[in-house]
Coordinates of C-alpha atoms and ligand atoms in Angstrom, one line a residue:
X1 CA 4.0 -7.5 -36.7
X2 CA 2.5 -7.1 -33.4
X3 CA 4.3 -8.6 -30.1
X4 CA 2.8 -11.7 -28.7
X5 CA 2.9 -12.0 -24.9
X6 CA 1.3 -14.4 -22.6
X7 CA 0.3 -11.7 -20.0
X8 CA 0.0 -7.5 -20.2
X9 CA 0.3 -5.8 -17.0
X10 CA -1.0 -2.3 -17.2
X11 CA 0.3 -0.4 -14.3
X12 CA 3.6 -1.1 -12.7
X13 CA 3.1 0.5 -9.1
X14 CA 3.5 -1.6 -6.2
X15 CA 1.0 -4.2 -7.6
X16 CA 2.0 -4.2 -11.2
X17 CA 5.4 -4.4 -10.8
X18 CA 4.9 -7.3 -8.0
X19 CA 2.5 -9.4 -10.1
X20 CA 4.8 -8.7 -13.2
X21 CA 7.9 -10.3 -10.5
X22 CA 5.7 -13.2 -10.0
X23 CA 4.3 -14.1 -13.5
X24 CA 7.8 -13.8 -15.4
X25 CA 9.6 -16.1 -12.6
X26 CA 6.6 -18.8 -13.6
X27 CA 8.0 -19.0 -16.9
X28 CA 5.2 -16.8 -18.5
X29 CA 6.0 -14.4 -21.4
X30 CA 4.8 -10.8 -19.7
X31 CA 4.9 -7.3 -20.7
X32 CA 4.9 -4.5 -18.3
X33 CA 3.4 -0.9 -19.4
X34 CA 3.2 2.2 -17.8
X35 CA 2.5 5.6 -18.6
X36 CA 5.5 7.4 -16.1
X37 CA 8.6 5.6 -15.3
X38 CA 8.4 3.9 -12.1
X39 CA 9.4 4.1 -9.7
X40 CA 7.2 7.4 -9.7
X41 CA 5.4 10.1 -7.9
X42 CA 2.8 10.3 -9.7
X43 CA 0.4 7.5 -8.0
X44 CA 0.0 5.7 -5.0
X45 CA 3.4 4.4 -4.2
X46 CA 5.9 6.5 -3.5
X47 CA 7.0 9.1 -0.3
X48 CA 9.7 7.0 1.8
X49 CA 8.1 4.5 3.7
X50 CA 4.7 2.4 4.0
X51 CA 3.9 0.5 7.2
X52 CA 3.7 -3.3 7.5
X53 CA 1.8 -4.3 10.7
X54 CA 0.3 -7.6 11.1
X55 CA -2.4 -7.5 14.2
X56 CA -5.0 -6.3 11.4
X57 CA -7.5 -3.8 12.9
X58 CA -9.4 -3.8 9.3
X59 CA -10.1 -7.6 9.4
X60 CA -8.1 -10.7 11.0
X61 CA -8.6 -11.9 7.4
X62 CA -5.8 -9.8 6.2
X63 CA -3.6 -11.6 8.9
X64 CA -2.5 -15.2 7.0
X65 CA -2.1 -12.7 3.7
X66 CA 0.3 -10.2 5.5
X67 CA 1.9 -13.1 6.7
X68 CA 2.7 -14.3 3.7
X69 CA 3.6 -11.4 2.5
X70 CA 6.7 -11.0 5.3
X71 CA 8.1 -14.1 3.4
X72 CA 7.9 -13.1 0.2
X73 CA 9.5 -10.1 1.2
X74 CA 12.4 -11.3 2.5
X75 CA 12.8 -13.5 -0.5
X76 CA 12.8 -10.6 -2.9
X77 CA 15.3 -8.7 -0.2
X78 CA 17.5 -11.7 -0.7
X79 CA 17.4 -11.8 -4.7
X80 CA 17.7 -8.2 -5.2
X81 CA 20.0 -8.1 -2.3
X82 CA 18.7 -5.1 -1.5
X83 CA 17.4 -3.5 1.8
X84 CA 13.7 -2.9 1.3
X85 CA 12.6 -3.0 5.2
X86 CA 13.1 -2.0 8.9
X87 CA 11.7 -3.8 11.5
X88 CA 10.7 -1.3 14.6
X89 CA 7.7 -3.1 15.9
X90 CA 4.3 -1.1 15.8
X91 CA 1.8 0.7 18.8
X92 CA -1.8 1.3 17.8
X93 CA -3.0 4.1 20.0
X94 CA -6.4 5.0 20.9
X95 CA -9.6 4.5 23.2
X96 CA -9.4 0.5 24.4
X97 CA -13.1 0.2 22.8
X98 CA -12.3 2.5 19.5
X99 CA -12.1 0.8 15.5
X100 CA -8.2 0.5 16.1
X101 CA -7.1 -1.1 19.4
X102 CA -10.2 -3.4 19.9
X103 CA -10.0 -4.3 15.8
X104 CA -5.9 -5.2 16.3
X105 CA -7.0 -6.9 19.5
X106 CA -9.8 -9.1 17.6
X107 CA -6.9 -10.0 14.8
X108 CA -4.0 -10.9 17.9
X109 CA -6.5 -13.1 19.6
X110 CA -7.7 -14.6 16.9
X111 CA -4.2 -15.8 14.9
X112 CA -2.8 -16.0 18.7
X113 CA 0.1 -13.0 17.7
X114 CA 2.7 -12.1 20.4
X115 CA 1.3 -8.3 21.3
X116 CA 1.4 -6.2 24.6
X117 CA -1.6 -3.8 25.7
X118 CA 0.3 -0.7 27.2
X119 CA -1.7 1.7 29.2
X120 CA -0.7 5.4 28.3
X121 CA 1.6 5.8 31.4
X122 CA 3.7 2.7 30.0
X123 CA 3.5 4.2 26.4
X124 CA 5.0 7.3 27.6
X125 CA 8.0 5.6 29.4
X126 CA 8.8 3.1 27.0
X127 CA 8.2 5.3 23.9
X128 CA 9.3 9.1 25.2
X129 CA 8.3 10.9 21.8
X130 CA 4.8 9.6 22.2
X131 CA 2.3 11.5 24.3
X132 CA -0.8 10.0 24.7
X133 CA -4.4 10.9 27.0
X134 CA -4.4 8.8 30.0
X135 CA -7.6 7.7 28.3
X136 CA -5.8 5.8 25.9
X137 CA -4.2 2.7 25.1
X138 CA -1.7 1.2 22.8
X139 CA -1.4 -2.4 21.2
X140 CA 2.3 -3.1 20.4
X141 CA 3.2 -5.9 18.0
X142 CA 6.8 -6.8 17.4
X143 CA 7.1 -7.4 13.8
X144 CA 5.5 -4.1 12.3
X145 CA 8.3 -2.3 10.6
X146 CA 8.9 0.2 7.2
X147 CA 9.0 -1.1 3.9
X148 CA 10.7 1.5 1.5
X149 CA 8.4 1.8 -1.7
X150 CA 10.3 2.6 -4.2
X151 CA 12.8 0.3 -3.2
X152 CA 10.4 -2.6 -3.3
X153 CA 8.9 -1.5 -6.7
X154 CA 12.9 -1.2 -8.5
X155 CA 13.6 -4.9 -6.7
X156 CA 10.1 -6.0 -8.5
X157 CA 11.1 -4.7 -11.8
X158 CA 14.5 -5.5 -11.5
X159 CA 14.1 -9.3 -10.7
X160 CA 11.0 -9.5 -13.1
X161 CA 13.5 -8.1 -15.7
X162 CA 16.1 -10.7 -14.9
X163 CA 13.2 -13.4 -15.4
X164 CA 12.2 -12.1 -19.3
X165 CA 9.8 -10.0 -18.8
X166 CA 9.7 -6.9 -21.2
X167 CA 8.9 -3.6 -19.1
X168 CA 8.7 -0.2 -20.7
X169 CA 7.8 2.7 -18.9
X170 CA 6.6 6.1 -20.3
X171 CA 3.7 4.6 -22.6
X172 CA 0.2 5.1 -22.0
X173 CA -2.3 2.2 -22.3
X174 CA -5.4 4.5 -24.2
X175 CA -7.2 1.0 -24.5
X176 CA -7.7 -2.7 -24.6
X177 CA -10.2 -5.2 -25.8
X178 CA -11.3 -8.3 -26.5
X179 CA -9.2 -9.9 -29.5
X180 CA -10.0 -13.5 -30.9
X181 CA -9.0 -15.7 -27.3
X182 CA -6.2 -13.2 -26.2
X183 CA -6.8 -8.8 -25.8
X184 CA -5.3 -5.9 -27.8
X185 CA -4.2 -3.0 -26.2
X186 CA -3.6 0.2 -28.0
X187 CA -0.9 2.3 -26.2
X188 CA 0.2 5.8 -27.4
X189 CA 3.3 4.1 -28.8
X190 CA 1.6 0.9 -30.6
X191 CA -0.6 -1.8 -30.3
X192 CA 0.3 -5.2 -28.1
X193 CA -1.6 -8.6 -28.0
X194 CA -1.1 -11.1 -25.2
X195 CA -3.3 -13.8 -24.0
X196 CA -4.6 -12.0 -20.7
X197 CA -4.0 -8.7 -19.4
X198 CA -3.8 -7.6 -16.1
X199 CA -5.5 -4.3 -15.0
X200 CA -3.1 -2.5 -12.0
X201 CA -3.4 0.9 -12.5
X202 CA -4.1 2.3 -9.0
X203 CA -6.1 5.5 -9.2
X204 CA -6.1 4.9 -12.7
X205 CA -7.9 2.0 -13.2
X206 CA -11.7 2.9 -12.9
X207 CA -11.1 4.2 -16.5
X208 CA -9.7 0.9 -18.0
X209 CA -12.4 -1.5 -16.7
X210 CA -14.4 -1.3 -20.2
X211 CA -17.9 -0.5 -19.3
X212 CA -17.5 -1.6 -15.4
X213 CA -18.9 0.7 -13.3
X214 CA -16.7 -0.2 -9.4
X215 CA -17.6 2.6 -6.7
X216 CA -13.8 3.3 -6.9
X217 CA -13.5 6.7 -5.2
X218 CA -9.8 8.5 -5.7
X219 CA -9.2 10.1 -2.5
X220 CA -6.2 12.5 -2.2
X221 CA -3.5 12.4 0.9
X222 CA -1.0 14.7 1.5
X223 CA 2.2 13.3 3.3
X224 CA 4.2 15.6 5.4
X225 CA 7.8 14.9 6.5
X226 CA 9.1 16.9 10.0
X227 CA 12.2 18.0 11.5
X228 CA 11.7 17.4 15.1
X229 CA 12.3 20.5 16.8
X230 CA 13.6 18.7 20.2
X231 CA 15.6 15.8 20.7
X232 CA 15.9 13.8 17.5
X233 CA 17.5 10.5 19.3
X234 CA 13.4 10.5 20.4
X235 CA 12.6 9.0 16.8
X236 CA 15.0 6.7 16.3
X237 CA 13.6 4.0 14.5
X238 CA 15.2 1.8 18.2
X239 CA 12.8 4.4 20.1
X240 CA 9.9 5.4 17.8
X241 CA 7.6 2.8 16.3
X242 CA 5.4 2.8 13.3
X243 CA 2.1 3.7 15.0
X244 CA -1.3 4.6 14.0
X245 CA -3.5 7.0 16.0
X246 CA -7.2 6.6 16.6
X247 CA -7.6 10.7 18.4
X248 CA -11.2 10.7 17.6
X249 CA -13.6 7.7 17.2
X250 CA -12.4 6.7 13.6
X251 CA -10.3 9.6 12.9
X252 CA -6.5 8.4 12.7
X253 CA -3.5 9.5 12.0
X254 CA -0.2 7.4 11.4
X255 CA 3.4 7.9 11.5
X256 CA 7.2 7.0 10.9
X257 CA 10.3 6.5 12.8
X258 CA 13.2 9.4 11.7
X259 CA 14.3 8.6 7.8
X260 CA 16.2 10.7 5.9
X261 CA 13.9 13.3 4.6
X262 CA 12.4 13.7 8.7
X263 CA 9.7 12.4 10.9
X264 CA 6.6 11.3 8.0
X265 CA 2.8 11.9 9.4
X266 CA -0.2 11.7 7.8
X267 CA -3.9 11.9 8.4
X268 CA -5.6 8.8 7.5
X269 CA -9.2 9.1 4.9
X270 CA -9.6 12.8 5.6
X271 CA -9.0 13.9 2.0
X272 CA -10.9 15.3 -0.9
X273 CA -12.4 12.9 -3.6
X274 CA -10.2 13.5 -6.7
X275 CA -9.5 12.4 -10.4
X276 CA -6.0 11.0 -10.7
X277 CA -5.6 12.9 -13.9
X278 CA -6.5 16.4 -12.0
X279 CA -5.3 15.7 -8.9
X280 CA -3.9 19.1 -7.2
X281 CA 0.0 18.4 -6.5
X282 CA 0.6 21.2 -4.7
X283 CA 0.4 21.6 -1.3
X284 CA -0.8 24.5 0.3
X285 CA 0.8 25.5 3.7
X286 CA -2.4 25.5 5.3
X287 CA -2.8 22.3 4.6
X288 CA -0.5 21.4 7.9
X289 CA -2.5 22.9 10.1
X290 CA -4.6 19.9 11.0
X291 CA -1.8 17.9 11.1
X292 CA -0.1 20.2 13.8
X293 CA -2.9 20.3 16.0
X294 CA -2.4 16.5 16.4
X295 CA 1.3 16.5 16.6
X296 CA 1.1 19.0 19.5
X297 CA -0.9 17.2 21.6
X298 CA 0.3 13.8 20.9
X299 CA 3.9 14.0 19.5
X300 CA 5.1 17.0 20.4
X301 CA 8.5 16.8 19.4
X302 CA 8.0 15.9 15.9
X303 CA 6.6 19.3 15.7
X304 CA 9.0 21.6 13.8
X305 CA 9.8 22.4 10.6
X306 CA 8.2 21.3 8.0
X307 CA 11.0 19.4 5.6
X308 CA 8.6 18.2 3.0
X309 CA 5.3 17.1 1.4
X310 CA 4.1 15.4 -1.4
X311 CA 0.5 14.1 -2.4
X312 CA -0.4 10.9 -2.9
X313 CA -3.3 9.2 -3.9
X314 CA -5.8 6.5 -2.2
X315 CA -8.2 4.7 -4.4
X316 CA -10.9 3.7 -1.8
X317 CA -14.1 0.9 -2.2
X318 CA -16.9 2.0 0.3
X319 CA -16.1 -1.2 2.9
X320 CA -12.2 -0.5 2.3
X321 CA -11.3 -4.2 0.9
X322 CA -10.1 -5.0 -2.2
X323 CA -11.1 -6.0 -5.3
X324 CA -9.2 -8.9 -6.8
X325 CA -10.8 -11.3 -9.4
X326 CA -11.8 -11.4 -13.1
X327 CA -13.5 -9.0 -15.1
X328 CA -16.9 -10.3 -15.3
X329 CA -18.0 -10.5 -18.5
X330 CA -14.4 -10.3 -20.1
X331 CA -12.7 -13.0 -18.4
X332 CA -9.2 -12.8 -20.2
X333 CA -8.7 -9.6 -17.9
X334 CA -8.1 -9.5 -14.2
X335 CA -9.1 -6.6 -11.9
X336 CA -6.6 -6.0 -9.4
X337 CA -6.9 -2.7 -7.0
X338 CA -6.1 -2.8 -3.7
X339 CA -5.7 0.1 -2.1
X340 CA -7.9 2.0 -0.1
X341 CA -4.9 3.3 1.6
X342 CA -3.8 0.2 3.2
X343 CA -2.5 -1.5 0.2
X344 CA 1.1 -1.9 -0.2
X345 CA 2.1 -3.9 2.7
X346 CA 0.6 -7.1 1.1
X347 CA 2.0 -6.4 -2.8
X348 CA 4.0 -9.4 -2.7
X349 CA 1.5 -12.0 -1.9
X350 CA -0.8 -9.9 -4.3
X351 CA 1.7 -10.4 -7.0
X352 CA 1.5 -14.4 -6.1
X353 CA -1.9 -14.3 -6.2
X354 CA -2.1 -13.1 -9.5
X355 CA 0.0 -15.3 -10.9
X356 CA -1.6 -18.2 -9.5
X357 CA -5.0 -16.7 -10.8
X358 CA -3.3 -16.8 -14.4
X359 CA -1.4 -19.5 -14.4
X360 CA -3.6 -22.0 -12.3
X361 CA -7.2 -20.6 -12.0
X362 CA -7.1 -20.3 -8.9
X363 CA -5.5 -19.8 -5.3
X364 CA -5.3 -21.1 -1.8
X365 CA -5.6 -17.6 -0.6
X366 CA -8.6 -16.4 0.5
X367 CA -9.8 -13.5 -1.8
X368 CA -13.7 -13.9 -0.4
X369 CA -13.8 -10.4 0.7
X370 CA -12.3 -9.1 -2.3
X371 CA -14.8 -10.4 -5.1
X372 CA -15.1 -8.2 -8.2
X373 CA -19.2 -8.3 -8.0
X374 CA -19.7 -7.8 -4.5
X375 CA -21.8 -4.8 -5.2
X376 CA -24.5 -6.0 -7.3
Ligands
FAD1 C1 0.0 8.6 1.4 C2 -0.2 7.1 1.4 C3 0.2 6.3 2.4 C4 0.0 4.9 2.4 N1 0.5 4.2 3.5 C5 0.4 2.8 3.4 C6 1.0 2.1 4.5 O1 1.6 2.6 5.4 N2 1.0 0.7 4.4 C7 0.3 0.1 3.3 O2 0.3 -1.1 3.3 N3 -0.2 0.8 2.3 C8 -0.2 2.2 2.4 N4 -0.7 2.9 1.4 C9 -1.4 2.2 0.3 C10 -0.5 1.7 -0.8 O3 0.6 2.5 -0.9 C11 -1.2 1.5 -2.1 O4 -2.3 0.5 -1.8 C12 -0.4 0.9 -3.2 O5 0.8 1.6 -3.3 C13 -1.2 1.0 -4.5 O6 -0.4 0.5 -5.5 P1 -1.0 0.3 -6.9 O7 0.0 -0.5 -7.7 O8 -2.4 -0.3 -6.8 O9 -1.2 1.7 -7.5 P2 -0.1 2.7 -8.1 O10 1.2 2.7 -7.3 O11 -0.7 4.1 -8.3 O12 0.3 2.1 -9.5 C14 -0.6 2.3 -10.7 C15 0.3 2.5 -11.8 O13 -0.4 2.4 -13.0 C16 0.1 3.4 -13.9 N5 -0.9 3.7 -14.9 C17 -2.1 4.3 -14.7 N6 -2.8 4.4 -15.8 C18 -2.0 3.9 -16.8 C19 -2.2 3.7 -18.2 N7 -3.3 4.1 -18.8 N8 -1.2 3.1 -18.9 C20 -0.1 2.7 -18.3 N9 0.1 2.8 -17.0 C21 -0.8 3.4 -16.2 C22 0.5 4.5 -13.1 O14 1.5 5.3 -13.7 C23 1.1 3.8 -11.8 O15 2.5 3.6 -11.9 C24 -0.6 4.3 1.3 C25 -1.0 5.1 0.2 C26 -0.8 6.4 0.2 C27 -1.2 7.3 -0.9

């Protein structure tokens, strides 16, 4: 006989494995599939370290969201009693009138957040690795930090275990449907039912919306780690901030305090349009080059060897929100895919949403920019 669950979770990245957390600690019967064994390398959530910033340059609507999101992340710290975060504060760099400091501006002002705007002579005292034109300026806010990914996804899986929900890695979901009131989904080990299914599979999950055309677009980004050639107390996470770097008008480029595999950059939307099942995992070592060019002029000690790098993948919408909501004609499934490269940050309140979406209908947080249909 088939299992019975009260929820399937197809993917268990960082929203998967959150929403799986938050639907097994309501009480609800949930089974979590995915085709590697998270946490992976395979898809979107992996490589060290993700920033969490809350002056939002994307939209001040991400701000109550992110700020849920810190509490729900320490709550998880304290129940896996695990470390899953640093604070080191944050310093958006670039022209005062660019995407980046006037959108982080627009979000401070708006949900009155403590911030300082540092000209560049005060960005280059106060932060010593950084080096930025005199043209530029810098937002800092106090409570950016690192989350550590794969930490956060094992504390998800871990503490959804620990509420009863079943999660078995290595099987492929090939399919689901529609199935009387509930779905079926046919895996490359079996077949499951549960009452609703959940659709989380990052990069993935353009091919498991039955028939639902989304302009998802899979967008591959190498991350590089460095070993500063100078003076390494520079990037101590006491010294060196998260920061995001607008160089050009809407070219960025972000980086990382030192962790233990180096100094991690990477350049922000500047990579080719992939299929997650073909994506190239190799890195060439050309493919630094760009990434150089930057360092040198802008952190010029981060710029020796190259310690590592790994590809990831973004899975972009063409206004960069999300899309959160119900399939639309199959209503027992819910679409969940928020990337676009500035997901992970939020996967706690994400996970809360979708339970609340299951369990109650509905949710006090605002998902209006997120809607499922928005393209029609
Ligand atoms: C290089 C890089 C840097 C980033 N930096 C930041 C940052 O600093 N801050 C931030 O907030 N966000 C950042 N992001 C974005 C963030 O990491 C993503 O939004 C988030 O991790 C996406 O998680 P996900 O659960 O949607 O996808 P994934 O983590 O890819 O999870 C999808 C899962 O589905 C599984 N799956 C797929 N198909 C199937 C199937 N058929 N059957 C079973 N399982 C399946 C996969 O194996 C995978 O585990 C970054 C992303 C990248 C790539």
């Amino acid at each position: 006989m088939p299992r019975s669950f009260d929820v399937a979770v197809i993917g268990l990245g960082a929203m998967g494995s959150a929403a799986s957390r938050a639907l097994s600690r309501r009480g609800l019967k949930v089974l979590g599939l995915d085709r590697f064994a998270p946490p992976h390398t395979f898809g979107s959530t992996h490589g060290d370290a993700r920033i969490i910033r809350e002056a939002y340059f994307e939209h001040p609507a991400y701000v109550p969201l992110v700020q849920r999101a810190y509490l729900l992340w320490e709550e998880l710290e304290r129940e896996a009693a695990k470390r899953l975060w640093i604070k080191t504060g944050g310093l958006m760099v670039g022209p005062r009138e660019g995407v980046l400091v006037s959108g982080a501006l627009a979000s401070a002002d708006q949900h009155r957040l403590p911030y300082e705007l540092l000209d560049a002579e005060k960005i280059r005292a106060r932060f010593p690795a950084f080096h930025p034109d005199d043209a530029m300026v810098g937002v800092w806010e106090p409570r950016a930090g690192v989350l550590f990914p794969e930490a956060c996804v094992s504390a998800f899986l871990d503490t959804a275990r620990r509420h009863g929900a079943t999660i078995r890695g290595d099987e492929t979901v090939k399919s689901w449907a529609r199935d009387g009131d509930g779905v079926r989904i046919e895996t490359d080990r079996g077949r499951h039912h549960a009452a609703r299914v959940v659709l989380t599979a990052g990069p993935w999950n353009g091919g498991l919306l039955n028939g639902l055309a989304l302009p998802l677009a899979v967008e591959r980004v190498v991350q590089f780690w460095f070993d500063p050639s100078g003076d390494r107390t520079l990037f101590a996470p006491e010294r060196c901030p998260v920061s995001i770097w607008e160089h050009e008008v809407g070219r960025f480029f972000y980086g990382f305090p030192l962790l233990e595999r180096g100094v991690k950059l990477a350049i922000h939307h500047e990579g080719e349009t992939t299929d997650p099942d073909r994506v190239r995992r190799a890195v060439g070592p050309e493919e630094v080059g760009p990434l150089r060019i930057l360092l040198d002029r802008y952190i010029p000690a981060a710029d020796g060897p190259l310690a590592a790098a790994s590809v990831c993948m973004y899975t972009n919408t063409p206004d960069s929100h999300f899309v959160i909501g119900p399939h639309p004609t199959i209503p027992q499934a819910l679409i969940v895919s928020p990337c676009s490269g500035h997901g992970f940050k939020f996967a706690p309140v994400i996970g809360e949403i979708v339970s609340d979406l299951v369990v109650e209908g509905w949710t006090r947080h605002d998902l209006g920019m997120f809607g499922v249909t928005r393209w029609k």
